[in-house]
Amino acid sequence: NSNVDNKAFGAMFTYAFGGHALGVGYQSMSGDTGYAYINGTDPFLVNYVQIGDFANKDETSWQARYDFNFASVGIPGLTFMTRYLTGDNIDLGAGKADGKEWERNTDIAYVFQDGVLKNLGVKWRNATLRSTNFGNDVDENRLIVSYTLPLL
């Protein structure tokens, strides 16, 4: 028998037009505990993002997301994404006020389309996380370099 008791519900809806994409996500946790992780794995949760997972006990969270692919205006390989998430109703225990949190993520990425750097990608990722009544505030930047090797 386990003391883990959590149900996760999530949905993400995206509408794409031209180089734009607008998305709205919803995630809800219920049960006696927050979301349980198996050591070393990443879950599939709609609002599992750069810093936070929005998977605390009884947490309800929303996400608003915008993507733009600059290929639609003649700059192939350049992409942009920004999203904002907010979560509340976090059960912090008896006698404690509910917790709240929000996170903002922004990515800008470029993949070289030709020449000696073809398929080399560079992405700058920025995130800000703020919480009320629990946790730490976090500001984070990541620089990600990737290379796609075509096998066929």
mmCIF file of the C-alpha atoms, coordinates in Angstrom:
data_MODEL
# 
_entry.id   MODEL 
# 
loop_
_atom_site.group_PDB 
_atom_site.id 
_atom_site.type_symbol 
_atom_site.label_atom_id 
_atom_site.label_alt_id 
_atom_site.label_comp_id 
_atom_site.label_asym_id 
_atom_site.label_entity_id 
_atom_site.label_seq_id 
_atom_site.pdbx_PDB_ins_code 
_atom_site.Cartn_x 
_atom_site.Cartn_y 
_atom_site.Cartn_z 
_atom_site.occupancy 
_atom_site.B_iso_or_equiv 
_atom_site.pdbx_formal_charge 
_atom_site.auth_seq_id 
_atom_site.auth_comp_id 
_atom_site.auth_asym_id 
_atom_site.auth_atom_id 
_atom_site.pdbx_PDB_model_num 
ATOM 1   C CA . ASN A 1 1   ? 0.000  0.000  0.000   1.00 0.00 ? 1   ASN A CA 1 
ATOM 2   C CA . SER A 1 2   ? 1.252  3.487  -0.840  1.00 0.00 ? 2   SER A CA 1 
ATOM 3   C CA . ASN A 1 3   ? 0.559  6.894  0.622   1.00 0.00 ? 3   ASN A CA 1 
ATOM 4   C CA . VAL A 1 4   ? 0.664  8.466  -2.856  1.00 0.00 ? 4   VAL A CA 1 
ATOM 5   C CA . ASP A 1 5   ? -2.750 9.692  -3.929  1.00 0.00 ? 5   ASP A CA 1 
ATOM 6   C CA . ASN A 1 6   ? -2.888 12.090 -6.866  1.00 0.00 ? 6   ASN A CA 1 
ATOM 7   C CA . LYS A 1 7   ? -4.966 12.489 -9.975  1.00 0.00 ? 7   LYS A CA 1 
ATOM 8   C CA . ALA A 1 8   ? -3.748 14.810 -12.694 1.00 0.00 ? 8   ALA A CA 1 
ATOM 9   C CA . PHE A 1 9   ? -5.939 16.291 -15.401 1.00 0.00 ? 9   PHE A CA 1 
ATOM 10  C CA . GLY A 1 10  ? -4.571 18.494 -18.147 1.00 0.00 ? 10  GLY A CA 1 
ATOM 11  C CA . ALA A 1 11  ? -5.496 19.823 -21.567 1.00 0.00 ? 11  ALA A CA 1 
ATOM 12  C CA . MET A 1 12  ? -3.738 22.104 -24.049 1.00 0.00 ? 12  MET A CA 1 
ATOM 13  C CA . PHE A 1 13  ? -5.487 23.690 -27.001 1.00 0.00 ? 13  PHE A CA 1 
ATOM 14  C CA . THR A 1 14  ? -3.559 25.472 -29.768 1.00 0.00 ? 14  THR A CA 1 
ATOM 15  C CA . TYR A 1 15  ? -4.804 27.461 -32.745 1.00 0.00 ? 15  TYR A CA 1 
ATOM 16  C CA . ALA A 1 16  ? -2.252 28.047 -35.518 1.00 0.00 ? 16  ALA A CA 1 
ATOM 17  C CA . PHE A 1 17  ? -2.554 30.573 -38.333 1.00 0.00 ? 17  PHE A CA 1 
ATOM 18  C CA . GLY A 1 18  ? 0.232  31.695 -40.648 1.00 0.00 ? 18  GLY A CA 1 
ATOM 19  C CA . GLY A 1 19  ? 3.408  31.761 -38.572 1.00 0.00 ? 19  GLY A CA 1 
ATOM 20  C CA . HIS A 1 20  ? 1.468  32.299 -35.339 1.00 0.00 ? 20  HIS A CA 1 
ATOM 21  C CA . ALA A 1 21  ? 0.179  29.833 -32.763 1.00 0.00 ? 21  ALA A CA 1 
ATOM 22  C CA . LEU A 1 22  ? -1.931 30.707 -29.724 1.00 0.00 ? 22  LEU A CA 1 
ATOM 23  C CA . GLY A 1 23  ? -2.376 28.174 -26.942 1.00 0.00 ? 23  GLY A CA 1 
ATOM 24  C CA . VAL A 1 24  ? -4.322 27.828 -23.713 1.00 0.00 ? 24  VAL A CA 1 
ATOM 25  C CA . GLY A 1 25  ? -3.612 25.096 -21.181 1.00 0.00 ? 25  GLY A CA 1 
ATOM 26  C CA . TYR A 1 26  ? -5.338 23.921 -18.016 1.00 0.00 ? 26  TYR A CA 1 
ATOM 27  C CA . GLN A 1 27  ? -4.058 21.525 -15.364 1.00 0.00 ? 27  GLN A CA 1 
ATOM 28  C CA . SER A 1 28  ? -5.650 20.345 -12.128 1.00 0.00 ? 28  SER A CA 1 
ATOM 29  C CA . MET A 1 29  ? -4.249 18.179 -9.334  1.00 0.00 ? 29  MET A CA 1 
ATOM 30  C CA . SER A 1 30  ? -6.456 16.353 -6.851  1.00 0.00 ? 30  SER A CA 1 
ATOM 31  C CA . GLY A 1 31  ? -5.896 13.806 -4.102  1.00 0.00 ? 31  GLY A CA 1 
ATOM 32  C CA . ASP A 1 32  ? -4.026 13.624 -0.808  1.00 0.00 ? 32  ASP A CA 1 
ATOM 33  C CA . THR A 1 33  ? -0.570 14.400 -2.281  1.00 0.00 ? 33  THR A CA 1 
ATOM 34  C CA . GLY A 1 34  ? 1.097  16.319 -5.075  1.00 0.00 ? 34  GLY A CA 1 
ATOM 35  C CA . TYR A 1 35  ? 2.148  14.585 -8.287  1.00 0.00 ? 35  TYR A CA 1 
ATOM 36  C CA . ALA A 1 36  ? 4.485  11.642 -7.631  1.00 0.00 ? 36  ALA A CA 1 
ATOM 37  C CA . TYR A 1 37  ? 7.681  11.337 -9.662  1.00 0.00 ? 37  TYR A CA 1 
ATOM 38  C CA . ILE A 1 38  ? 9.587  8.159  -10.382 1.00 0.00 ? 38  ILE A CA 1 
ATOM 39  C CA . ASN A 1 39  ? 13.256 9.024  -9.774  1.00 0.00 ? 39  ASN A CA 1 
ATOM 40  C CA . GLY A 1 40  ? 14.983 10.325 -12.902 1.00 0.00 ? 40  GLY A CA 1 
ATOM 41  C CA . THR A 1 41  ? 11.899 10.681 -15.096 1.00 0.00 ? 41  THR A CA 1 
ATOM 42  C CA . ASP A 1 42  ? 10.008 13.607 -16.552 1.00 0.00 ? 42  ASP A CA 1 
ATOM 43  C CA . PRO A 1 43  ? 6.222  13.423 -16.392 1.00 0.00 ? 43  PRO A CA 1 
ATOM 44  C CA . PHE A 1 44  ? 3.832  14.328 -19.148 1.00 0.00 ? 44  PHE A CA 1 
ATOM 45  C CA . LEU A 1 45  ? 2.005  17.222 -17.546 1.00 0.00 ? 45  LEU A CA 1 
ATOM 46  C CA . VAL A 1 46  ? 0.599  20.082 -19.614 1.00 0.00 ? 46  VAL A CA 1 
ATOM 47  C CA . ASN A 1 47  ? 2.109  22.717 -17.324 1.00 0.00 ? 47  ASN A CA 1 
ATOM 48  C CA . TYR A 1 48  ? 5.477  21.027 -16.679 1.00 0.00 ? 48  TYR A CA 1 
ATOM 49  C CA . VAL A 1 49  ? 7.719  23.836 -17.953 1.00 0.00 ? 49  VAL A CA 1 
ATOM 50  C CA . GLN A 1 50  ? 11.260 25.198 -17.584 1.00 0.00 ? 50  GLN A CA 1 
ATOM 51  C CA . ILE A 1 51  ? 11.332 25.608 -13.795 1.00 0.00 ? 51  ILE A CA 1 
ATOM 52  C CA . GLY A 1 52  ? 7.984  24.616 -12.302 1.00 0.00 ? 52  GLY A CA 1 
ATOM 53  C CA . ASP A 1 53  ? 5.612  21.714 -12.772 1.00 0.00 ? 53  ASP A CA 1 
ATOM 54  C CA . PHE A 1 54  ? 2.465  23.246 -11.249 1.00 0.00 ? 54  PHE A CA 1 
ATOM 55  C CA . ALA A 1 55  ? 1.754  19.812 -9.737  1.00 0.00 ? 55  ALA A CA 1 
ATOM 56  C CA . ASN A 1 56  ? 1.420  20.588 -6.031  1.00 0.00 ? 56  ASN A CA 1 
ATOM 57  C CA . LYS A 1 57  ? -1.380 19.180 -3.888  1.00 0.00 ? 57  LYS A CA 1 
ATOM 58  C CA . ASP A 1 58  ? -4.770 20.500 -5.096  1.00 0.00 ? 58  ASP A CA 1 
ATOM 59  C CA . GLU A 1 59  ? -3.127 23.018 -7.441  1.00 0.00 ? 59  GLU A CA 1 
ATOM 60  C CA . THR A 1 60  ? -5.091 24.385 -10.377 1.00 0.00 ? 60  THR A CA 1 
ATOM 61  C CA . SER A 1 61  ? -3.089 26.116 -13.107 1.00 0.00 ? 61  SER A CA 1 
ATOM 62  C CA . TRP A 1 62  ? -3.571 27.862 -16.426 1.00 0.00 ? 62  TRP A CA 1 
ATOM 63  C CA . GLN A 1 63  ? -1.178 28.561 -19.285 1.00 0.00 ? 63  GLN A CA 1 
ATOM 64  C CA . ALA A 1 64  ? -1.342 31.133 -22.085 1.00 0.00 ? 64  ALA A CA 1 
ATOM 65  C CA . ARG A 1 65  ? 1.195  30.586 -24.873 1.00 0.00 ? 65  ARG A CA 1 
ATOM 66  C CA . TYR A 1 66  ? 2.243  32.350 -28.074 1.00 0.00 ? 66  TYR A CA 1 
ATOM 67  C CA . ASP A 1 67  ? 4.613  31.002 -30.746 1.00 0.00 ? 67  ASP A CA 1 
ATOM 68  C CA . PHE A 1 68  ? 5.887  32.654 -33.907 1.00 0.00 ? 68  PHE A CA 1 
ATOM 69  C CA . ASN A 1 69  ? 7.798  31.005 -36.749 1.00 0.00 ? 69  ASN A CA 1 
ATOM 70  C CA . PHE A 1 70  ? 9.695  33.681 -38.639 1.00 0.00 ? 70  PHE A CA 1 
ATOM 71  C CA . ALA A 1 71  ? 9.777  31.497 -41.776 1.00 0.00 ? 71  ALA A CA 1 
ATOM 72  C CA . SER A 1 72  ? 6.348  32.997 -42.466 1.00 0.00 ? 72  SER A CA 1 
ATOM 73  C CA . VAL A 1 73  ? 8.015  36.392 -42.998 1.00 0.00 ? 73  VAL A CA 1 
ATOM 74  C CA . GLY A 1 74  ? 11.044 35.089 -44.892 1.00 0.00 ? 74  GLY A CA 1 
ATOM 75  C CA . ILE A 1 75  ? 13.449 34.184 -42.050 1.00 0.00 ? 75  ILE A CA 1 
ATOM 76  C CA . PRO A 1 76  ? 13.506 30.369 -41.951 1.00 0.00 ? 76  PRO A CA 1 
ATOM 77  C CA . GLY A 1 77  ? 15.098 28.832 -38.871 1.00 0.00 ? 77  GLY A CA 1 
ATOM 78  C CA . LEU A 1 78  ? 14.162 31.633 -36.451 1.00 0.00 ? 78  LEU A CA 1 
ATOM 79  C CA . THR A 1 79  ? 11.444 30.877 -33.886 1.00 0.00 ? 79  THR A CA 1 
ATOM 80  C CA . PHE A 1 80  ? 10.035 32.613 -30.814 1.00 0.00 ? 80  PHE A CA 1 
ATOM 81  C CA . MET A 1 81  ? 7.896  31.333 -27.936 1.00 0.00 ? 81  MET A CA 1 
ATOM 82  C CA . THR A 1 82  ? 6.558  32.977 -24.805 1.00 0.00 ? 82  THR A CA 1 
ATOM 83  C CA . ARG A 1 83  ? 4.152  31.662 -22.195 1.00 0.00 ? 83  ARG A CA 1 
ATOM 84  C CA . TYR A 1 84  ? 2.723  32.657 -18.849 1.00 0.00 ? 84  TYR A CA 1 
ATOM 85  C CA . LEU A 1 85  ? 1.434  30.208 -16.251 1.00 0.00 ? 85  LEU A CA 1 
ATOM 86  C CA . THR A 1 86  ? -0.372 30.818 -13.012 1.00 0.00 ? 86  THR A CA 1 
ATOM 87  C CA . GLY A 1 87  ? -1.305 28.328 -10.316 1.00 0.00 ? 87  GLY A CA 1 
ATOM 88  C CA . ASP A 1 88  ? -3.291 28.642 -7.115  1.00 0.00 ? 88  ASP A CA 1 
ATOM 89  C CA . ASN A 1 89  ? -5.256 26.705 -4.488  1.00 0.00 ? 89  ASN A CA 1 
ATOM 90  C CA . ILE A 1 90  ? -2.037 24.920 -3.416  1.00 0.00 ? 90  ILE A CA 1 
ATOM 91  C CA . ASP A 1 91  ? -2.721 23.025 -0.184  1.00 0.00 ? 91  ASP A CA 1 
ATOM 92  C CA . LEU A 1 92  ? 0.206  23.746 2.140   1.00 0.00 ? 92  LEU A CA 1 
ATOM 93  C CA . GLY A 1 93  ? -1.292 21.974 5.150   1.00 0.00 ? 93  GLY A CA 1 
ATOM 94  C CA . ALA A 1 94  ? -3.597 22.663 8.062   1.00 0.00 ? 94  ALA A CA 1 
ATOM 95  C CA . GLY A 1 95  ? -3.594 26.225 9.335   1.00 0.00 ? 95  GLY A CA 1 
ATOM 96  C CA . LYS A 1 96  ? -1.577 27.591 6.411   1.00 0.00 ? 96  LYS A CA 1 
ATOM 97  C CA . ALA A 1 97  ? -2.796 29.906 3.670   1.00 0.00 ? 97  ALA A CA 1 
ATOM 98  C CA . ASP A 1 98  ? -3.014 28.385 0.194   1.00 0.00 ? 98  ASP A CA 1 
ATOM 99  C CA . GLY A 1 99  ? 0.032  28.857 -2.010  1.00 0.00 ? 99  GLY A CA 1 
ATOM 100 C CA . LYS A 1 100 ? 0.144  30.571 -5.386  1.00 0.00 ? 100 LYS A CA 1 
ATOM 101 C CA . GLU A 1 101 ? 2.788  30.658 -8.102  1.00 0.00 ? 101 GLU A CA 1 
ATOM 102 C CA . TRP A 1 102 ? 3.384  32.021 -11.568 1.00 0.00 ? 102 TRP A CA 1 
ATOM 103 C CA . GLU A 1 103 ? 6.049  31.456 -14.206 1.00 0.00 ? 103 GLU A CA 1 
ATOM 104 C CA . ARG A 1 104 ? 6.991  33.244 -17.411 1.00 0.00 ? 104 ARG A CA 1 
ATOM 105 C CA . ASN A 1 105 ? 9.122  31.564 -20.115 1.00 0.00 ? 105 ASN A CA 1 
ATOM 106 C CA . THR A 1 106 ? 10.589 33.042 -23.284 1.00 0.00 ? 106 THR A CA 1 
ATOM 107 C CA . ASP A 1 107 ? 12.577 31.175 -25.951 1.00 0.00 ? 107 ASP A CA 1 
ATOM 108 C CA . ILE A 1 108 ? 14.219 32.527 -29.059 1.00 0.00 ? 108 ILE A CA 1 
ATOM 109 C CA . ALA A 1 109 ? 15.962 30.029 -31.309 1.00 0.00 ? 109 ALA A CA 1 
ATOM 110 C CA . TYR A 1 110 ? 17.757 29.885 -34.623 1.00 0.00 ? 110 TYR A CA 1 
ATOM 111 C CA . VAL A 1 111 ? 18.744 26.852 -36.696 1.00 0.00 ? 111 VAL A CA 1 
ATOM 112 C CA . PHE A 1 112 ? 21.198 27.500 -39.527 1.00 0.00 ? 112 PHE A CA 1 
ATOM 113 C CA . GLN A 1 113 ? 19.653 26.459 -42.833 1.00 0.00 ? 113 GLN A CA 1 
ATOM 114 C CA . ASP A 1 114 ? 22.757 26.040 -45.010 1.00 0.00 ? 114 ASP A CA 1 
ATOM 115 C CA . GLY A 1 115 ? 26.528 26.354 -45.177 1.00 0.00 ? 115 GLY A CA 1 
ATOM 116 C CA . VAL A 1 116 ? 29.049 24.778 -42.802 1.00 0.00 ? 116 VAL A CA 1 
ATOM 117 C CA . LEU A 1 117 ? 26.770 25.451 -39.799 1.00 0.00 ? 117 LEU A CA 1 
ATOM 118 C CA . LYS A 1 118 ? 23.708 23.818 -41.407 1.00 0.00 ? 118 LYS A CA 1 
ATOM 119 C CA . ASN A 1 119 ? 21.499 22.106 -38.763 1.00 0.00 ? 119 ASN A CA 1 
ATOM 120 C CA . LEU A 1 120 ? 23.314 23.802 -35.872 1.00 0.00 ? 120 LEU A CA 1 
ATOM 121 C CA . GLY A 1 121 ? 20.796 25.327 -33.491 1.00 0.00 ? 121 GLY A CA 1 
ATOM 122 C CA . VAL A 1 122 ? 21.191 27.964 -30.796 1.00 0.00 ? 122 VAL A CA 1 
ATOM 123 C CA . LYS A 1 123 ? 18.411 28.698 -28.306 1.00 0.00 ? 123 LYS A CA 1 
ATOM 124 C CA . TRP A 1 124 ? 18.254 31.249 -25.502 1.00 0.00 ? 124 TRP A CA 1 
ATOM 125 C CA . ARG A 1 125 ? 15.748 30.365 -22.804 1.00 0.00 ? 125 ARG A CA 1 
ATOM 126 C CA . ASN A 1 126 ? 14.678 32.744 -20.038 1.00 0.00 ? 126 ASN A CA 1 
ATOM 127 C CA . ALA A 1 127 ? 12.381 31.942 -17.116 1.00 0.00 ? 127 ALA A CA 1 
ATOM 128 C CA . THR A 1 128 ? 11.039 33.734 -14.055 1.00 0.00 ? 128 THR A CA 1 
ATOM 129 C CA . LEU A 1 129 ? 9.198  31.891 -11.258 1.00 0.00 ? 129 LEU A CA 1 
ATOM 130 C CA . ARG A 1 130 ? 7.481  33.594 -8.335  1.00 0.00 ? 130 ARG A CA 1 
ATOM 131 C CA . SER A 1 131 ? 5.570  31.965 -5.490  1.00 0.00 ? 131 SER A CA 1 
ATOM 132 C CA . THR A 1 132 ? 3.515  33.109 -2.500  1.00 0.00 ? 132 THR A CA 1 
ATOM 133 C CA . ASN A 1 133 ? 3.595  31.314 0.876   1.00 0.00 ? 133 ASN A CA 1 
ATOM 134 C CA . PHE A 1 134 ? 6.047  28.599 -0.245  1.00 0.00 ? 134 PHE A CA 1 
ATOM 135 C CA . GLY A 1 135 ? 9.136  27.935 -2.356  1.00 0.00 ? 135 GLY A CA 1 
ATOM 136 C CA . ASN A 1 136 ? 11.814 30.242 -3.674  1.00 0.00 ? 136 ASN A CA 1 
ATOM 137 C CA . ASP A 1 137 ? 11.701 32.865 -6.389  1.00 0.00 ? 137 ASP A CA 1 
ATOM 138 C CA . VAL A 1 138 ? 13.877 31.847 -9.344  1.00 0.00 ? 138 VAL A CA 1 
ATOM 139 C CA . ASP A 1 139 ? 15.289 33.693 -12.368 1.00 0.00 ? 139 ASP A CA 1 
ATOM 140 C CA . GLU A 1 140 ? 17.054 31.499 -14.900 1.00 0.00 ? 140 GLU A CA 1 
ATOM 141 C CA . ASN A 1 141 ? 18.728 31.780 -18.298 1.00 0.00 ? 141 ASN A CA 1 
ATOM 142 C CA . ARG A 1 142 ? 19.841 28.858 -20.437 1.00 0.00 ? 142 ARG A CA 1 
ATOM 143 C CA . LEU A 1 143 ? 21.831 28.806 -23.650 1.00 0.00 ? 143 LEU A CA 1 
ATOM 144 C CA . ILE A 1 144 ? 21.238 25.583 -25.558 1.00 0.00 ? 144 ILE A CA 1 
ATOM 145 C CA . VAL A 1 145 ? 23.346 24.512 -28.528 1.00 0.00 ? 145 VAL A CA 1 
ATOM 146 C CA . SER A 1 146 ? 22.080 21.582 -30.588 1.00 0.00 ? 146 SER A CA 1 
ATOM 147 C CA . TYR A 1 147 ? 22.974 19.806 -33.788 1.00 0.00 ? 147 TYR A CA 1 
ATOM 148 C CA . THR A 1 148 ? 20.670 17.678 -35.908 1.00 0.00 ? 148 THR A CA 1 
ATOM 149 C CA . LEU A 1 149 ? 22.435 14.893 -37.766 1.00 0.00 ? 149 LEU A CA 1 
ATOM 150 C CA . PRO A 1 150 ? 20.340 13.579 -40.659 1.00 0.00 ? 150 PRO A CA 1 
ATOM 151 C CA . LEU A 1 151 ? 20.670 9.787  -40.779 1.00 0.00 ? 151 LEU A CA 1 
ATOM 152 C CA . LEU A 1 152 ? 18.855 9.156  -44.047 1.00 0.00 ? 152 LEU A CA 1 
# 
